mmCIF file of C-alpha atoms and ligand atoms in Angstrom:
data_model
loop_
_atom_site.group_PDB
_atom_site.id
_atom_site.type_symbol
_atom_site.label_atom_id
_atom_site.label_comp_id
_atom_site.label_asym_id
_atom_site.label_seq_id
_atom_site.Cartn_x
_atom_site.Cartn_y
_atom_site.Cartn_z
ATOM 1 C CA MET A 1 96.983 160.571 87.011
ATOM 2 C CA VAL A 2 96.208 160.173 90.712
ATOM 3 C CA GLU A 3 94.412 157.055 91.886
ATOM 4 C CA ASP A 4 91.772 157.484 94.550
ATOM 5 C CA ARG A 5 93.036 154.299 96.279
ATOM 6 C CA ILE A 6 96.513 152.968 96.922
ATOM 7 C CA GLN A 7 97.681 149.502 97.772
ATOM 8 C CA VAL A 8 98.404 148.945 101.457
ATOM 9 C CA GLY A 9 99.497 145.350 101.950
ATOM 10 C CA ALA A 10 96.656 143.307 100.487
ATOM 11 C CA GLY A 11 94.165 146.159 100.855
ATOM 12 C CA HIS A 12 93.293 149.293 98.925
ATOM 13 C CA MET A 13 93.160 152.451 101.006
ATOM 14 C CA PRO A 14 91.396 155.609 99.830
ATOM 15 C CA THR A 15 94.153 158.158 99.253
ATOM 16 C CA LEU A 16 92.177 160.925 100.911
ATOM 17 C CA GLY A 17 91.000 160.391 104.454
ATOM 18 C CA LEU A 18 89.617 162.431 107.305
ATOM 19 C CA GLY A 19 92.047 163.127 110.157
ATOM 20 C CA LEU A 20 90.361 162.907 113.562
ATOM 21 C CA TRP A 21 92.943 164.480 115.886
ATOM 22 C CA LYS A 22 91.476 167.319 117.973
ATOM 23 C CA LEU A 23 87.939 166.851 116.687
ATOM 24 C CA PRO A 24 85.778 167.473 119.758
ATOM 25 C CA GLU A 25 83.959 164.536 121.332
ATOM 26 C CA GLN A 26 80.622 166.389 121.192
ATOM 27 C CA SER A 27 80.685 166.907 117.424
ATOM 28 C CA VAL A 28 82.955 164.260 115.930
ATOM 29 C CA ALA A 29 80.119 161.743 115.363
ATOM 30 C CA SER A 30 78.278 164.203 113.129
ATOM 31 C CA THR A 31 81.542 165.154 111.419
ATOM 32 C CA VAL A 32 82.069 161.486 110.534
ATOM 33 C CA VAL A 33 78.498 161.229 109.206
ATOM 34 C CA ASP A 34 78.955 164.428 107.160
ATOM 35 C CA ALA A 35 82.310 163.207 105.876
ATOM 36 C CA VAL A 36 80.871 159.938 104.581
ATOM 37 C CA ALA A 37 78.015 161.864 102.957
ATOM 38 C CA ALA A 38 80.644 164.066 101.288
ATOM 39 C CA GLY A 39 82.372 160.977 99.876
ATOM 40 C CA TYR A 40 85.036 160.121 102.459
ATOM 41 C CA ARG A 41 85.601 156.402 102.958
ATOM 42 C CA HIS A 42 88.737 156.599 105.115
ATOM 43 C CA VAL A 43 89.088 157.901 108.669
ATOM 44 C CA ASP A 44 92.310 158.249 110.619
ATOM 45 C CA SER A 45 91.700 157.571 114.284
ATOM 46 C CA ALA A 46 93.879 156.903 117.346
ATOM 47 C CA ALA A 47 93.352 155.931 120.957
ATOM 48 C CA ASP A 48 95.260 159.051 121.950
ATOM 49 C CA TYR A 49 92.765 161.370 120.239
ATOM 50 C CA GLY A 50 90.372 160.647 123.087
ATOM 51 C CA ASN A 51 87.339 160.557 120.806
ATOM 52 C CA GLU A 52 87.138 156.972 119.541
ATOM 53 C CA GLU A 53 83.815 156.224 121.255
ATOM 54 C CA ALA A 54 82.244 159.247 119.595
ATOM 55 C CA VAL A 55 83.838 158.330 116.254
ATOM 56 C CA GLY A 56 82.288 154.882 116.754
ATOM 57 C CA GLU A 57 78.912 156.526 117.252
ATOM 58 C CA GLY A 58 79.331 158.282 113.895
ATOM 59 C CA LEU A 59 80.365 155.060 112.174
ATOM 60 C CA ARG A 60 77.351 153.257 113.650
ATOM 61 C CA GLN A 61 75.032 155.948 112.301
ATOM 62 C CA VAL A 62 76.619 155.656 108.861
ATOM 63 C CA LEU A 63 76.287 151.867 108.774
ATOM 64 C CA LYS A 64 72.707 152.019 110.063
ATOM 65 C CA THR A 65 71.300 154.852 107.989
ATOM 66 C CA THR A 66 73.129 154.719 104.646
ATOM 67 C CA ASP A 67 73.980 152.184 101.945
ATOM 68 C CA VAL A 68 77.608 152.272 103.022
ATOM 69 C CA VAL A 69 78.754 148.935 104.453
ATOM 70 C CA ARG A 70 81.739 148.178 106.676
ATOM 71 C CA ASP A 71 83.819 146.884 103.776
ATOM 72 C CA ASP A 72 83.440 150.224 101.968
ATOM 73 C CA LEU A 73 85.234 151.990 104.820
ATOM 74 C CA TRP A 74 88.909 152.150 105.700
ATOM 75 C CA VAL A 75 89.419 152.688 109.414
ATOM 76 C CA THR A 76 92.894 153.274 110.813
ATOM 77 C CA SER A 77 93.729 153.420 114.511
ATOM 78 C CA LYS A 78 96.981 153.611 116.463
ATOM 79 C CA LEU A 79 98.675 151.863 119.355
ATOM 80 C CA TRP A 80 99.481 154.353 122.094
ATOM 81 C CA ASN A 81 102.972 154.671 123.603
ATOM 82 C CA THR A 82 102.043 153.172 126.983
ATOM 83 C CA PHE A 83 100.984 149.881 125.371
ATOM 84 C CA HIS A 84 104.248 148.882 123.646
ATOM 85 C CA ARG A 85 104.982 145.908 125.904
ATOM 86 C CA PRO A 86 103.808 142.863 123.907
ATOM 87 C CA GLU A 87 101.426 141.764 126.664
ATOM 88 C CA HIS A 88 99.482 145.069 126.343
ATOM 89 C CA VAL A 89 99.201 145.344 122.553
ATOM 90 C CA ARG A 90 96.132 143.145 122.084
ATOM 91 C CA ALA A 91 94.182 144.758 124.924
ATOM 92 C CA ALA A 92 94.940 148.218 123.508
ATOM 93 C CA CYS A 93 93.719 147.175 120.069
ATOM 94 C CA GLU A 94 90.597 145.538 121.510
ATOM 95 C CA ARG A 95 89.817 148.732 123.423
ATOM 96 C CA SER A 96 90.001 150.782 120.212
ATOM 97 C CA LEU A 97 87.826 148.201 118.444
ATOM 98 C CA ARG A 98 85.274 148.302 121.263
ATOM 99 C CA ASP A 99 85.182 152.104 121.316
ATOM 100 C CA LEU A 100 84.878 152.284 117.536
ATOM 101 C CA GLY A 101 82.199 149.560 117.552
ATOM 102 C CA LEU A 102 84.093 147.474 114.985
ATOM 103 C CA ASP A 103 85.238 143.899 114.808
ATOM 104 C CA TYR A 104 88.315 144.663 112.732
ATOM 105 C CA LEU A 105 90.539 147.587 111.815
ATOM 106 C CA ASP A 106 91.791 148.052 108.283
ATOM 107 C CA LEU A 107 95.086 149.375 109.589
ATOM 108 C CA TYR A 108 96.704 149.569 113.020
ATOM 109 C CA LEU A 109 99.814 151.700 113.430
ATOM 110 C CA ILE A 110 102.431 152.105 116.146
ATOM 111 C CA HIS A 111 101.763 155.779 116.943
ATOM 112 C CA PHE A 112 105.335 156.743 117.892
ATOM 113 C CA PRO A 113 108.646 154.914 118.284
ATOM 114 C CA ILE A 114 108.373 155.965 121.909
ATOM 115 C CA ALA A 115 107.567 153.438 124.628
ATOM 116 C CA LEU A 116 106.224 154.824 127.896
ATOM 117 C CA LYS A 117 105.554 153.102 131.192
ATOM 118 C CA TYR A 118 102.265 151.211 131.225
ATOM 119 C CA VAL A 119 99.181 152.904 132.627
ATOM 120 C CA ASP A 120 96.274 150.563 133.311
ATOM 121 C CA PHE A 121 92.925 151.165 131.578
ATOM 122 C CA SER A 122 91.258 151.478 134.980
ATOM 123 C CA ASP A 123 93.665 154.255 136.019
ATOM 124 C CA ARG A 124 93.262 156.515 133.015
ATOM 125 C CA TYR A 125 92.256 156.238 129.350
ATOM 126 C CA PRO A 126 93.621 157.453 127.083
ATOM 127 C CA PRO A 127 96.773 157.653 129.204
ATOM 128 C CA GLU A 128 98.433 160.476 127.228
ATOM 129 C CA TRP A 129 102.089 161.330 127.890
ATOM 130 C CA ILE A 130 102.458 162.016 131.615
ATOM 131 C CA TYR A 131 102.884 158.909 133.782
ATOM 132 C CA ASP A 132 101.336 160.286 136.973
ATOM 133 C CA PRO A 133 99.556 163.643 136.616
ATOM 134 C CA THR A 134 99.215 163.862 140.413
ATOM 135 C CA ALA A 135 102.987 163.561 141.032
ATOM 136 C CA GLU A 136 104.848 166.504 142.555
ATOM 137 C CA VAL A 137 106.719 166.844 139.243
ATOM 138 C CA PRO A 138 104.458 165.272 136.602
ATOM 139 C CA ARG A 139 106.521 163.962 133.691
ATOM 140 C CA MET A 140 106.607 161.301 131.007
ATOM 141 C CA GLU A 141 108.371 158.079 131.998
ATOM 142 C CA PRO A 142 110.032 156.191 129.131
ATOM 143 C CA ASP A 143 110.061 152.393 129.207
ATOM 144 C CA LEU A 144 112.744 150.898 126.986
ATOM 145 C CA VAL A 145 110.825 148.317 124.946
ATOM 146 C CA PRO A 146 112.492 147.069 121.739
ATOM 147 C CA ILE A 147 110.383 147.895 118.683
ATOM 148 C CA ALA A 148 110.820 144.294 117.462
ATOM 149 C CA GLU A 149 108.937 143.041 120.539
ATOM 150 C CA THR A 150 106.055 145.447 119.992
ATOM 151 C CA TRP A 151 106.036 144.542 116.315
ATOM 152 C CA GLY A 152 105.806 140.812 117.082
ATOM 153 C CA ALA A 153 102.608 141.516 119.015
ATOM 154 C CA MET A 154 101.298 143.693 116.156
ATOM 155 C CA GLU A 155 101.860 140.745 113.788
ATOM 156 C CA GLY A 156 99.829 138.638 116.209
ATOM 157 C CA LEU A 157 96.856 140.995 115.760
ATOM 158 C CA VAL A 158 96.787 140.255 112.035
ATOM 159 C CA GLU A 159 97.017 136.535 112.703
ATOM 160 C CA ALA A 160 94.137 136.841 115.193
ATOM 161 C CA GLY A 161 91.992 138.673 112.594
ATOM 162 C CA LEU A 162 91.663 141.858 114.648
ATOM 163 C CA VAL A 163 93.393 144.010 112.037
ATOM 164 C CA LYS A 164 93.975 143.605 108.316
ATOM 165 C CA GLU A 165 97.205 145.577 107.967
ATOM 166 C CA ILE A 166 99.854 146.950 110.310
ATOM 167 C CA GLY A 167 102.292 149.810 110.014
ATOM 168 C CA VAL A 168 104.163 152.551 111.810
ATOM 169 C CA CYS A 169 104.149 156.299 112.323
ATOM 170 C CA ASN A 170 106.967 158.728 112.954
ATOM 171 C CA PHE A 171 109.747 156.251 112.124
ATOM 172 C CA ASN A 172 112.994 157.479 110.575
ATOM 173 C CA THR A 173 115.016 155.655 107.923
ATOM 174 C CA GLY A 174 117.238 153.840 110.443
ATOM 175 C CA LEU A 175 114.276 152.433 112.357
ATOM 176 C CA LEU A 176 112.623 151.310 109.120
ATOM 177 C CA HIS A 177 115.706 149.346 108.047
ATOM 178 C CA ASP A 178 115.834 147.669 111.445
ATOM 179 C CA LEU A 179 112.114 146.878 111.548
ATOM 180 C CA ILE A 180 112.187 145.357 108.080
ATOM 181 C CA ALA A 181 115.189 143.247 109.079
ATOM 182 C CA SER A 182 113.470 141.847 112.164
ATOM 183 C CA SER A 183 109.858 141.461 111.026
ATOM 184 C CA ARG A 184 108.040 138.345 109.842
ATOM 185 C CA ARG A 185 105.386 140.589 108.324
ATOM 186 C CA PRO A 186 106.803 143.883 107.022
ATOM 187 C CA PRO A 187 104.977 147.132 107.788
ATOM 188 C CA ALA A 188 102.450 147.944 105.066
ATOM 189 C CA LEU A 189 102.402 151.692 105.627
ATOM 190 C CA LEU A 190 104.398 154.564 107.069
ATOM 191 C CA GLN A 191 102.531 157.612 108.378
ATOM 192 C CA VAL A 192 104.671 160.725 108.850
ATOM 193 C CA GLU A 193 104.358 164.485 108.897
ATOM 194 C CA SER A 194 104.791 165.811 105.380
ATOM 195 C CA HIS A 195 103.875 169.044 103.572
ATOM 196 C CA PRO A 196 105.848 171.435 101.376
ATOM 197 C CA TYR A 197 107.890 172.750 104.330
ATOM 198 C CA LEU A 198 108.859 169.145 105.240
ATOM 199 C CA THR A 199 109.014 167.127 102.052
ATOM 200 C CA GLN A 200 110.874 164.105 103.526
ATOM 201 C CA GLU A 201 112.052 162.896 100.091
ATOM 202 C CA ARG A 202 114.540 160.307 101.324
ATOM 203 C CA LEU A 203 112.241 158.808 103.936
ATOM 204 C CA ILE A 204 109.324 158.542 101.505
ATOM 205 C CA ARG A 205 111.566 157.104 98.791
ATOM 206 C CA LEU A 206 112.888 154.479 101.198
ATOM 207 C CA ALA A 207 109.393 153.511 102.355
ATOM 208 C CA HIS A 208 108.308 153.069 98.740
ATOM 209 C CA GLN A 209 111.455 151.036 98.070
ATOM 210 C CA TYR A 210 110.303 148.725 100.861
ATOM 211 C CA ASP A 211 106.826 148.531 99.222
ATOM 212 C CA MET A 212 105.258 150.534 102.019
ATOM 213 C CA ALA A 213 102.509 153.016 101.256
ATOM 214 C CA VAL A 214 102.986 156.459 102.796
ATOM 215 C CA THR A 215 100.402 158.703 104.443
ATOM 216 C CA ALA A 216 101.260 162.360 105.012
ATOM 217 C CA PHE A 217 99.867 163.766 108.238
ATOM 218 C CA SER A 218 99.421 167.482 108.833
ATOM 219 C CA PRO A 219 99.297 167.929 105.043
ATOM 220 C CA LEU A 220 98.337 171.598 105.459
ATOM 221 C CA GLY A 221 101.476 172.348 107.475
ATOM 222 C CA SER A 222 101.348 174.778 110.386
ATOM 223 C CA LEU A 223 97.568 175.182 110.641
ATOM 224 C CA SER A 224 97.074 172.343 113.115
ATOM 225 C CA TYR A 225 99.858 173.608 115.366
ATOM 226 C CA LEU A 226 98.882 177.267 115.737
ATOM 227 C CA GLU A 227 96.327 176.504 118.463
ATOM 228 C CA LEU A 228 98.983 174.457 120.292
ATOM 229 C CA GLY A 229 101.544 177.280 120.224
ATOM 230 C CA MET A 230 103.839 175.044 118.134
ATOM 231 C CA ALA A 231 103.847 177.205 114.975
ATOM 232 C CA GLU A 232 104.002 180.891 114.090
ATOM 233 C CA ALA A 233 101.241 182.630 112.138
ATOM 234 C CA GLN A 234 103.686 183.650 109.394
ATOM 235 C CA GLU A 235 104.594 179.984 108.663
ATOM 236 C CA CYS A 236 101.464 179.620 106.576
ATOM 237 C CA LEU A 237 101.679 177.486 103.458
ATOM 238 C CA LEU A 238 98.295 178.759 102.277
ATOM 239 C CA ASP A 239 99.880 182.187 101.693
ATOM 240 C CA GLU A 240 102.978 181.012 99.799
ATOM 241 C CA SER A 241 103.058 182.746 96.407
ATOM 242 C CA VAL A 242 103.683 179.538 94.405
ATOM 243 C CA VAL A 243 100.716 177.885 96.122
ATOM 244 C CA CYS A 244 98.510 180.950 95.518
ATOM 245 C CA ALA A 245 99.615 181.147 91.879
ATOM 246 C CA ALA A 246 98.613 177.520 91.248
ATOM 247 C CA ALA A 247 95.339 178.086 93.098
ATOM 248 C CA GLU A 248 94.643 181.137 90.935
ATOM 249 C CA ARG A 249 95.410 179.282 87.684
ATOM 250 C CA LEU A 250 93.234 176.322 88.653
ATOM 251 C CA GLN A 251 90.503 178.357 90.359
ATOM 252 C CA ARG A 252 90.930 176.232 93.488
ATOM 253 C CA SER A 253 91.793 177.029 97.084
ATOM 254 C CA SER A 254 95.336 176.957 98.459
ATOM 255 C CA ALA A 255 94.324 174.038 100.702
ATOM 256 C CA GLN A 256 93.187 172.072 97.648
ATOM 257 C CA VAL A 257 96.513 172.783 95.931
ATOM 258 C CA LEU A 258 98.444 171.507 98.966
ATOM 259 C CA LEU A 259 96.372 168.326 99.170
ATOM 260 C CA ARG A 260 96.697 167.735 95.449
ATOM 261 C CA TRP A 261 100.479 168.212 95.737
ATOM 262 C CA GLY A 262 100.533 165.479 98.393
ATOM 263 C CA LEU A 263 98.488 163.120 96.220
ATOM 264 C CA GLN A 264 100.479 163.768 93.053
ATOM 265 C CA ARG A 265 103.718 162.870 94.807
ATOM 266 C CA GLY A 266 102.249 159.482 95.660
ATOM 267 C CA THR A 267 101.259 159.899 99.305
ATOM 268 C CA ALA A 268 97.848 159.557 100.890
ATOM 269 C CA VAL A 269 96.672 162.680 102.753
ATOM 270 C CA ILE A 270 94.407 162.883 105.795
ATOM 271 C CA PRO A 271 93.339 166.513 106.348
ATOM 272 C CA LYS A 272 91.335 167.218 109.480
ATOM 273 C CA THR A 273 88.526 169.729 109.546
ATOM 274 C CA SER A 274 85.583 170.411 111.795
ATOM 275 C CA GLN A 275 83.814 172.490 109.150
ATOM 276 C CA LEU A 276 81.308 171.109 106.655
ATOM 277 C CA GLU A 277 82.354 173.374 103.783
ATOM 278 C CA ARG A 278 85.994 172.395 104.258
ATOM 279 C CA LEU A 279 85.115 168.701 104.400
ATOM 280 C CA ARG A 280 83.706 169.093 100.904
ATOM 281 C CA GLU A 281 86.513 171.343 99.731
ATOM 282 C CA ASN A 282 89.257 168.993 100.931
ATOM 283 C CA ILE A 283 87.958 165.923 99.120
ATOM 284 C CA ASP A 284 87.299 167.798 95.893
ATOM 285 C CA VAL A 285 90.844 167.350 94.599
ATOM 286 C CA PHE A 286 90.555 164.576 92.043
ATOM 287 C CA ASP A 287 89.555 166.505 88.924
ATOM 288 C CA PHE A 288 92.486 168.839 88.370
ATOM 289 C CA SER A 289 96.263 168.529 88.111
ATOM 290 C CA LEU A 290 99.278 170.547 89.072
ATOM 291 C CA SER A 291 101.831 170.911 86.286
ATOM 292 C CA ASP A 292 105.370 169.572 86.727
ATOM 293 C CA ALA A 293 106.573 173.150 87.138
ATOM 294 C CA GLU A 294 104.001 173.797 89.876
ATOM 295 C CA MET A 295 104.878 170.521 91.626
ATOM 296 C CA ASN A 296 108.575 171.441 91.549
ATOM 297 C CA ALA A 297 108.015 175.002 92.720
ATOM 298 C CA ILE A 298 105.890 173.809 95.657
ATOM 299 C CA SER A 299 108.415 171.099 96.560
ATOM 300 C CA ALA A 300 111.144 173.765 96.549
ATOM 301 C CA LEU A 301 109.442 175.391 99.556
ATOM 302 C CA ASN A 302 111.012 172.644 101.684
ATOM 303 C CA ARG A 303 112.822 173.945 104.752
ATOM 304 C CA ASN A 304 112.779 170.759 106.853
ATOM 305 C CA ARG A 305 110.327 172.458 109.216
ATOM 306 C CA ARG A 306 108.827 169.825 111.483
ATOM 307 C CA PHE A 307 105.900 171.021 113.582
ATOM 308 C CA ASN A 308 105.284 167.705 115.372
ATOM 309 C CA ASP A 309 108.643 167.045 117.017
ATOM 310 C CA PRO A 310 108.829 164.965 120.229
ATOM 311 C CA GLY A 311 112.414 166.219 120.591
ATOM 312 C CA LEU A 312 110.859 169.616 121.383
ATOM 313 C CA PHE A 313 107.423 169.033 122.852
ATOM 314 C CA CYS A 314 108.329 166.164 125.187
ATOM 315 C CA GLU A 315 110.819 168.382 126.959
ATOM 316 C CA GLU A 316 108.673 171.521 126.942
ATOM 317 C CA ALA A 317 105.410 169.907 127.968
ATOM 318 C CA PHE A 318 106.279 166.600 129.627
ATOM 319 C CA GLY A 319 109.652 167.229 131.280
ATOM 320 C CA SER A 320 111.662 164.643 129.327
ATOM 321 C CA PHE A 321 114.159 165.208 126.511
ATOM 322 C CA TYR A 322 113.238 162.450 124.057
ATOM 323 C CA PRO A 323 114.315 163.205 120.478
ATOM 324 C CA ILE A 324 113.535 160.647 117.761
ATOM 325 C CA TYR A 325 114.933 162.583 114.782
ATOM 326 C CA ASP A 326 118.532 163.817 114.464
HETATM 327 N N1 NAP B 401 100.604 159.760 113.411
HETATM 328 C C1 NAP B 401 100.793 160.895 114.021
HETATM 329 O O1 NAP B 401 101.654 161.040 114.899
HETATM 330 C C2 NAP B 401 99.931 162.071 113.645
HETATM 331 C C3 NAP B 401 100.293 163.359 114.069
HETATM 332 C C4 NAP B 401 99.495 164.428 113.675
HETATM 333 C C5 NAP B 401 98.370 164.210 112.892
HETATM 334 N N2 NAP B 401 98.016 162.935 112.532
HETATM 335 C C6 NAP B 401 96.793 162.667 111.732
HETATM 336 O O2 NAP B 401 96.783 163.517 110.604
HETATM 337 C C7 NAP B 401 95.578 164.268 110.568
HETATM 338 C C8 NAP B 401 95.801 165.591 109.879
HETATM 339 O O3 NAP B 401 96.810 166.343 110.500
HETATM 340 P P1 NAP B 401 96.503 167.622 111.394
HETATM 341 O O4 NAP B 401 95.140 167.526 111.943
HETATM 342 O O5 NAP B 401 97.633 167.786 112.306
HETATM 343 O O6 NAP B 401 96.618 168.829 110.357
HETATM 344 P P2 NAP B 401 95.934 169.254 108.965
HETATM 345 O O7 NAP B 401 94.882 168.328 108.570
HETATM 346 O O8 NAP B 401 97.055 169.510 108.003
HETATM 347 O O9 NAP B 401 95.344 170.683 109.329
HETATM 348 C C9 NAP B 401 94.223 170.829 110.147
HETATM 349 C C10 NAP B 401 94.030 172.314 110.360
HETATM 350 O O10 NAP B 401 93.769 172.966 109.127
HETATM 351 C C11 NAP B 401 92.484 173.582 109.139
HETATM 352 N N3 NAP B 401 91.890 173.318 107.826
HETATM 353 C C12 NAP B 401 91.415 172.134 107.362
HETATM 354 N N4 NAP B 401 90.984 172.263 106.096
HETATM 355 C C13 NAP B 401 91.182 173.548 105.739
HETATM 356 C C14 NAP B 401 90.915 174.281 104.564
HETATM 357 N N5 NAP B 401 90.369 173.712 103.494
HETATM 358 N N6 NAP B 401 91.261 175.601 104.538
HETATM 359 C C15 NAP B 401 91.827 176.184 105.618
HETATM 360 N N7 NAP B 401 92.086 175.548 106.776
HETATM 361 C C16 NAP B 401 91.760 174.229 106.842
HETATM 362 C C17 NAP B 401 91.749 172.940 110.299
HETATM 363 O O11 NAP B 401 90.854 173.831 110.899
HETATM 364 P P3 NAP B 401 89.258 173.521 110.999
HETATM 365 O O12 NAP B 401 89.091 172.238 111.744
HETATM 366 O O13 NAP B 401 88.728 174.720 111.733
HETATM 367 O O14 NAP B 401 88.787 173.438 109.583
HETATM 368 C C18 NAP B 401 92.883 172.623 111.277
HETATM 369 O O15 NAP B 401 93.238 173.771 112.015
HETATM 370 C C19 NAP B 401 95.221 164.368 112.053
HETATM 371 O O16 NAP B 401 93.896 164.799 112.275
HETATM 372 C C20 NAP B 401 95.506 162.967 112.513
HETATM 373 O O17 NAP B 401 94.465 162.092 112.106
HETATM 374 C C21 NAP B 401 98.792 161.873 112.880
#
């Protein structure tokens, strides 16, 4: 049995949400409207996706033209790396709220355990990774801010009523232990890359042990990373024989099998798509079940293949070796 909501702190988050990374500014508003019409009640946004104003336009249309009210929706956003200093956290959150046209977020996450030098809103927004794109050698510039300091400011956002729940992304087990030890309000959710090539059993088990919900990003594996040159075409989970066999038995698509696998192992999943048919396909995963044997066979595909690895892309693209996983 898979619930369509899971507990996140005091809230209940729909287990299937729409990922908004790389959805183009010109079309993301209509994608949000289509998603809500297709039954989505959860969107996964971030300042860094550069489309929050357009997402806000979509949310406004939904709230104006349908019976859906704000409380029916679960909106997540994320604190970007350049805003980790406690004095910048509230302004970053308020900017996301303003762009999204909301007066509260359901969940606000630290996007990466990576603090970068502050870039003012008037200089560039979103600031992305490079400190000064006009420099002779443009590169990212780390700023060593203790996570506990950033977290204290995140806790302040809950106290100020700007966000209902707070959590983290891309943390490893060691960072989670430390954060729990130093926090007044423990993180309600961990969002990490997870799919059958990167099952992350220990990390997910630890998060659950700490009563944190877990959201799996990039639940379809390599697909999101092909266009970025960060994955090879042959690393395609959709073509794996155990995935295809389950899809054949259930008369479902491989993508639906992968999303169902993520749900049945107790994580939320947030697939991104720009295509209407796939929006419908991806949420239509609540009326069938994978058998234990299918779950085990799909989990056995694990090869600890991480597509979203700052230890690689920060050096290749931003000139700074900055690993966060061993
Ligand atoms: N916290 C973090 O650091 C972090 C990092 C990465 C992602 N995320 C979040 O997680 C969300 C999901 O991850 P993701 O976007 O990387 O990857 P994903 O959702 O696993 O995969 C998206 C890719 O799969 C394709 N796709 C979607 N549905 C499909 C289907 N039914 N059949 C075949 N192909 C399909 C999409 O293409 P089309 O658009 O053409 O359909 C796109 O290329 C993001 O959008 C973002 O919100 C968070």
